[in-house]
Each structure stands twice: as structure tokens, then as C-alpha cells.
Short mmCIF file of C-alpha atoms in Angstrom, two decimals:
data_model
loop_
_atom_site.label_atom_id
_atom_site.label_comp_id
_atom_site.label_asym_id
_atom_site.label_seq_id
_atom_site.Cartn_x
_atom_site.Cartn_y
_atom_site.Cartn_z
CA MET S 1 -0.07 0.29 0.23
CA SER S 2 1.35 3.22 -0.58
CA ARG S 3 1.56 6.08 1.08
CA LYS S 4 -1.41 7.94 -1.06
CA ASP S 5 -3.34 4.73 -0.37
CA ILE S 6 -3.02 4.89 3.35
CA VAL S 7 -3.76 8.83 3.42
CA MET S 8 -7.27 7.92 1.29
CA PHE S 9 -8.32 5.17 3.28
CA GLY S 10 -7.56 7.57 6.41
CA LEU S 11 -9.39 10.11 5.14
CA LEU S 12 -12.64 7.74 3.88
CA LEU S 13 -12.34 6.19 7.87
CA ALA S 14 -12.46 9.38 8.92
CA LEU S 15 -15.79 10.57 6.61
CA ILE S 16 -17.49 7.12 7.41
CA THR S 17 -17.09 7.94 11.40
CA THR S 18 -18.11 11.30 10.76
CA ILE S 19 -21.05 10.68 9.18
CA PHE S 20 -21.80 7.39 11.62
CA GLY S 21 -21.40 9.96 14.52
CA ASN S 22 -23.50 12.62 13.19
CA VAL S 23 -26.25 9.92 12.20
CA CYS S 24 -25.98 8.36 16.21
CA SER S 25 -25.92 11.91 17.26
CA ALA S 26 -29.37 13.20 15.34
CA GLU S 27 -30.73 9.90 16.09
CA SER S 28 -29.99 10.46 20.07
CA LYS S 29 -31.46 13.95 19.70
CA GLN S 30 -34.70 12.68 17.94
CA SER S 31 -34.91 9.83 20.76
CA ASP S 32 -34.65 12.75 23.10
CA ARG S 33 -37.28 14.69 21.76
CA ASN S 34 -39.64 11.50 21.33
CA ASP S 35 -39.38 10.69 24.86
CA ALA S 36 -40.18 14.03 26.22
CA LEU S 37 -43.63 13.89 24.01
CA TYR S 38 -44.43 10.68 25.49
CA ALA S 39 -43.71 12.22 28.98
CA THR S 40 -45.86 15.22 28.06
CA PHE S 41 -48.67 12.76 27.23
CA LEU S 42 -48.12 11.23 30.63
CA ASP S 43 -47.77 14.07 32.48
CA GLY S 44 -51.16 15.24 31.61
CA GLU S 45 -49.57 18.56 29.61
CA ALA S 46 -50.46 17.74 25.68
CA THR S 47 -51.73 19.96 23.67
CA ILE S 48 -53.06 19.76 20.26
CA ILE S 49 -49.53 20.75 19.33
CA ASP S 50 -48.01 17.80 20.88
CA VAL S 51 -50.84 15.34 19.49
CA ASN S 52 -49.64 16.74 16.07
CA LYS S 53 -46.21 15.78 16.47
CA LEU S 54 -47.32 12.76 17.50
CA PHE S 55 -48.41 11.73 14.54
CA GLU S 56 -45.67 13.11 12.58
CA LEU S 57 -42.88 10.59 13.69
CA SER S 58 -41.37 8.11 11.73
CA ASP S 59 -41.55 4.82 14.11
CA PRO S 60 -44.62 3.37 14.43
CA PHE S 61 -43.24 1.57 17.81
CA GLN S 62 -42.78 5.20 19.26
CA MET S 63 -46.21 6.26 17.61
CA SER S 64 -47.74 3.58 19.03
CA ASN S 65 -46.33 3.68 22.66
CA ILE S 66 -47.44 7.33 22.83
CA ILE S 67 -50.86 6.60 21.82
CA ASN S 68 -51.12 4.15 24.43
CA ALA S 69 -49.55 6.65 26.89
CA MET S 70 -52.95 9.15 26.14
CA ILE S 71 -55.34 7.16 27.97
CA ARG S 72 -53.46 7.65 30.88
CA TYR S 73 -53.85 11.56 29.75
CA ARG S 74 -56.47 13.05 32.30
CA ASP S 75 -58.77 14.88 29.75
CA GLN S 76 -58.20 12.91 26.58
CA ARG S 77 -61.77 13.94 25.51
CA LYS S 78 -60.48 17.13 23.73
CA PHE S 79 -58.24 15.09 21.69
CA VAL S 80 -61.08 12.46 20.69
CA SER S 81 -61.84 14.46 17.27
CA VAL S 82 -58.42 14.15 16.07
CA LEU S 83 -58.09 10.68 17.22
CA GLU S 84 -61.06 9.87 15.42
CA SER S 85 -60.24 11.62 12.38
CA VAL S 86 -56.83 10.06 12.25
CA TRP S 87 -58.70 6.62 12.51
CA GLU S 88 -60.60 7.44 9.84
CA ASN S 89 -57.84 8.68 7.15
CA GLU S 90 -58.88 12.13 6.90
CA THR S 91 -55.41 13.11 5.01
CA VAL S 92 -56.65 15.68 3.43
CA LYS S 93 -57.73 17.59 7.47
CA HIS S 94 -53.86 16.22 8.48
CA PRO S 95 -51.40 16.83 5.43
CA LYS S 96 -48.72 17.08 7.28
CA TYR S 97 -49.70 13.41 9.01
CA ASN S 98 -47.35 10.42 8.45
CA TRP S 99 -50.07 8.52 7.06
CA VAL S 100 -47.79 5.76 6.27
CA VAL S 101 -46.75 4.97 9.81
CA ILE S 102 -50.40 5.53 11.10
CA ARG S 103 -51.64 2.84 8.89
CA SER S 104 -49.63 0.38 10.27
CA PRO S 105 -51.52 -2.32 12.34
CA MET S 106 -49.19 -1.19 15.25
CA VAL S 107 -50.49 2.07 15.40
CA LYS S 108 -54.21 1.05 14.17
CA ILE S 109 -54.22 -1.15 17.33
CA SER S 110 -53.06 1.20 19.59
CA LEU S 111 -55.46 3.83 18.18
CA ALA S 112 -58.39 1.41 18.27
CA GLN S 113 -57.63 0.61 22.01
CA VAL S 114 -57.65 4.11 23.10
CA LEU S 115 -60.55 5.22 20.93
CA TYR S 116 -62.32 1.99 22.57
CA GLN S 117 -61.45 2.70 26.28
CA ILE S 118 -62.76 6.53 25.33
CA SER S 119 -66.00 5.73 23.58
CA GLN S 120 -66.57 2.09 24.15
CA LYS S 121 -67.47 1.82 20.49
CA ASN S 122 -67.68 -1.79 19.11
CA ILE S 123 -66.02 -0.46 15.82
CA TYR S 124 -62.41 -0.28 17.66
CA LYS S 125 -62.99 -3.58 19.64
CA LYS S 126 -64.02 -5.51 16.81
CA TYR S 127 -60.64 -4.45 15.03
CA ILE S 128 -58.63 -5.52 17.88
CA TYR S 129 -60.17 -8.74 17.83
CA ASN S 130 -60.08 -9.12 14.20
CA LYS S 131 -56.49 -8.88 14.50
CA LEU S 132 -56.06 -11.95 16.81
CA LYS S 133 -56.51 -13.97 13.47
CA ALA S 134 -53.48 -12.19 11.85
CA ASP S 135 -51.01 -14.12 10.11
CA ASN S 136 -48.36 -11.41 11.37
CA LYS S 137 -47.27 -12.72 14.55
CA SER S 138 -46.41 -8.72 15.69
CA GLU S 139 -49.95 -7.83 14.74
CA MET S 140 -51.40 -10.77 16.52
CA ALA S 141 -49.50 -9.95 19.80
CA ALA S 142 -50.03 -6.18 19.54
CA ALA S 143 -53.65 -7.41 19.79
CA VAL S 144 -53.32 -9.35 22.36
CA ARG S 145 -51.50 -7.24 24.69
CA SER S 146 -54.81 -4.73 23.86
CA ILE S 147 -57.12 -7.59 25.09
CA GLY S 148 -55.54 -7.25 27.97
CA VAL S 149 -56.10 -3.56 28.45
CA ILE S 150 -59.92 -3.71 27.05
CA GLY S 151 -60.92 -7.62 27.49
CA SER S 152 -62.99 -9.26 30.05
CA SER S 153 -63.31 -12.12 32.31
CA LYS S 154 -65.03 -13.67 29.02
CA ASP S 155 -61.62 -13.42 27.42
CA ILE S 156 -59.58 -15.41 29.84
CA GLN S 157 -60.18 -18.63 28.10
CA MET S 158 -59.17 -17.33 25.15
CA LEU S 159 -55.82 -15.85 26.46
CA VAL S 160 -54.93 -19.21 27.76
CA GLY S 161 -55.26 -21.09 24.72
CA ILE S 162 -53.00 -18.61 22.73
CA ILE S 163 -50.69 -19.09 25.84
CA ILE S 164 -50.67 -23.49 25.08
CA ASN S 165 -50.95 -23.00 21.05
CA GLU S 166 -48.91 -19.36 19.85
CA ASP S 167 -45.01 -19.07 19.51
CA ILE S 168 -43.27 -17.26 22.66
CA THR S 169 -43.75 -13.70 21.23
CA VAL S 170 -47.87 -14.10 20.91
CA ALA S 171 -47.97 -16.53 24.31
CA SER S 172 -46.04 -13.94 26.48
CA SER S 173 -48.14 -11.30 25.10
CA ALA S 174 -51.24 -13.15 26.45
CA ILE S 175 -49.54 -13.63 29.72
CA ALA S 176 -48.70 -10.13 30.01
CA SER S 177 -52.42 -9.34 29.73
CA LEU S 178 -53.43 -12.00 32.03
CA GLY S 179 -51.63 -10.00 34.37
CA VAL S 180 -52.91 -6.57 33.30
CA MET S 181 -56.47 -7.87 33.53
CA ASP S 182 -58.54 -6.78 36.86
CA SER S 183 -59.72 -9.90 37.88
CA GLU S 184 -59.36 -12.88 40.66
CA GLN S 185 -59.86 -15.33 37.52
CA SER S 186 -57.04 -13.91 34.84
CA LYS S 187 -54.71 -14.06 37.97
CA GLY S 188 -55.69 -17.58 38.64
CA ALA S 189 -55.43 -18.33 34.71
#
């Protein structure tokens, strides 16, 4: 290797390190902003601006987690109209929202769970129960976790059946759901 090759290799390595460092730094700053957004909902200080930021996120897991945090928000009803318009895919009403992420099953399941908890409308519950038949195990696991939150004692035997018959990912979600359900029957299962 000539001296010129060594210098070029060194420069290339420095460039790659700089780019990688900048990407990691940017991802870290984005993660910090998302953590702050999550905390805003948990603390009950969210505004409509925060809801808009939520639906502009690019990570379905983060969006889903923050949506789930909304139910803990003491006045989540003030966001119901936005949540329902997102559920209805009103893209014209919210052109800046990340509709690709919003349409992901993980986000839709979380949205259905929160909307059901607020409104008790069966359309949302039905969506979650239909996802129990999904071919995708991640979708199925997310639906099973939601059943733990919105389900009833009638769902206990179904969850036990999932524990016995499904893979570890879905079965562990069913175990967690039984732990979340607030009944003596679920604790005994």
C-alpha cells in the first residue's frame, strides 16, 4: 500500500466515522424529543401541538407507545376528534401527518384501543379482535396485549388458549394480558 493509499484510506475512515457519529447524534436527539413528547402525555400537559407532533413521527413503535400513553392523560377527550379523524384516514384534514406510519397495524391497534377506552364504540374493539387472526405474529401480539387492557373475564380462556397454542412472542403477550386484567380469574389462569 502506498502512502497515498494509506492517506486516502484514513480520510475515508474519518469521513465514515464523522457521518456515523452525526447519524447517531441525530438519532439520539430525535429519541430525546420523542421521550419528552411521551412524558408530556404521561404528565397530562399535552396540547394539540403535541398531538400533531405525535402523528408526524416516523417510528411506528414510538407512535404506538405514545398513543397508549394518551389514555393516562386526564383529559384525553379533548383529543377525541383528532383521534377519530386519524382513525378515519382523513388525510386532507391532516396533510402533515405520517400516514404510512399511522396505517401500520401496530399504530392502528393502539389507536383502536385508546378510542375504545374513551368511547366504548364496538367498531374499535372489533378491529382489535379481528387482528387476533392476523398472519403476522407482531400484529397478533399487539392485539393480544390490547385485549389485556380492554378485554373482560370472557376473554380469559381465549388468552389461556393462546398461551398454549401460539409461539413465544404471542404467548408472552397473552401472559402479560392476563396480568393486566383486573380480575381474580385472570390471576388464577
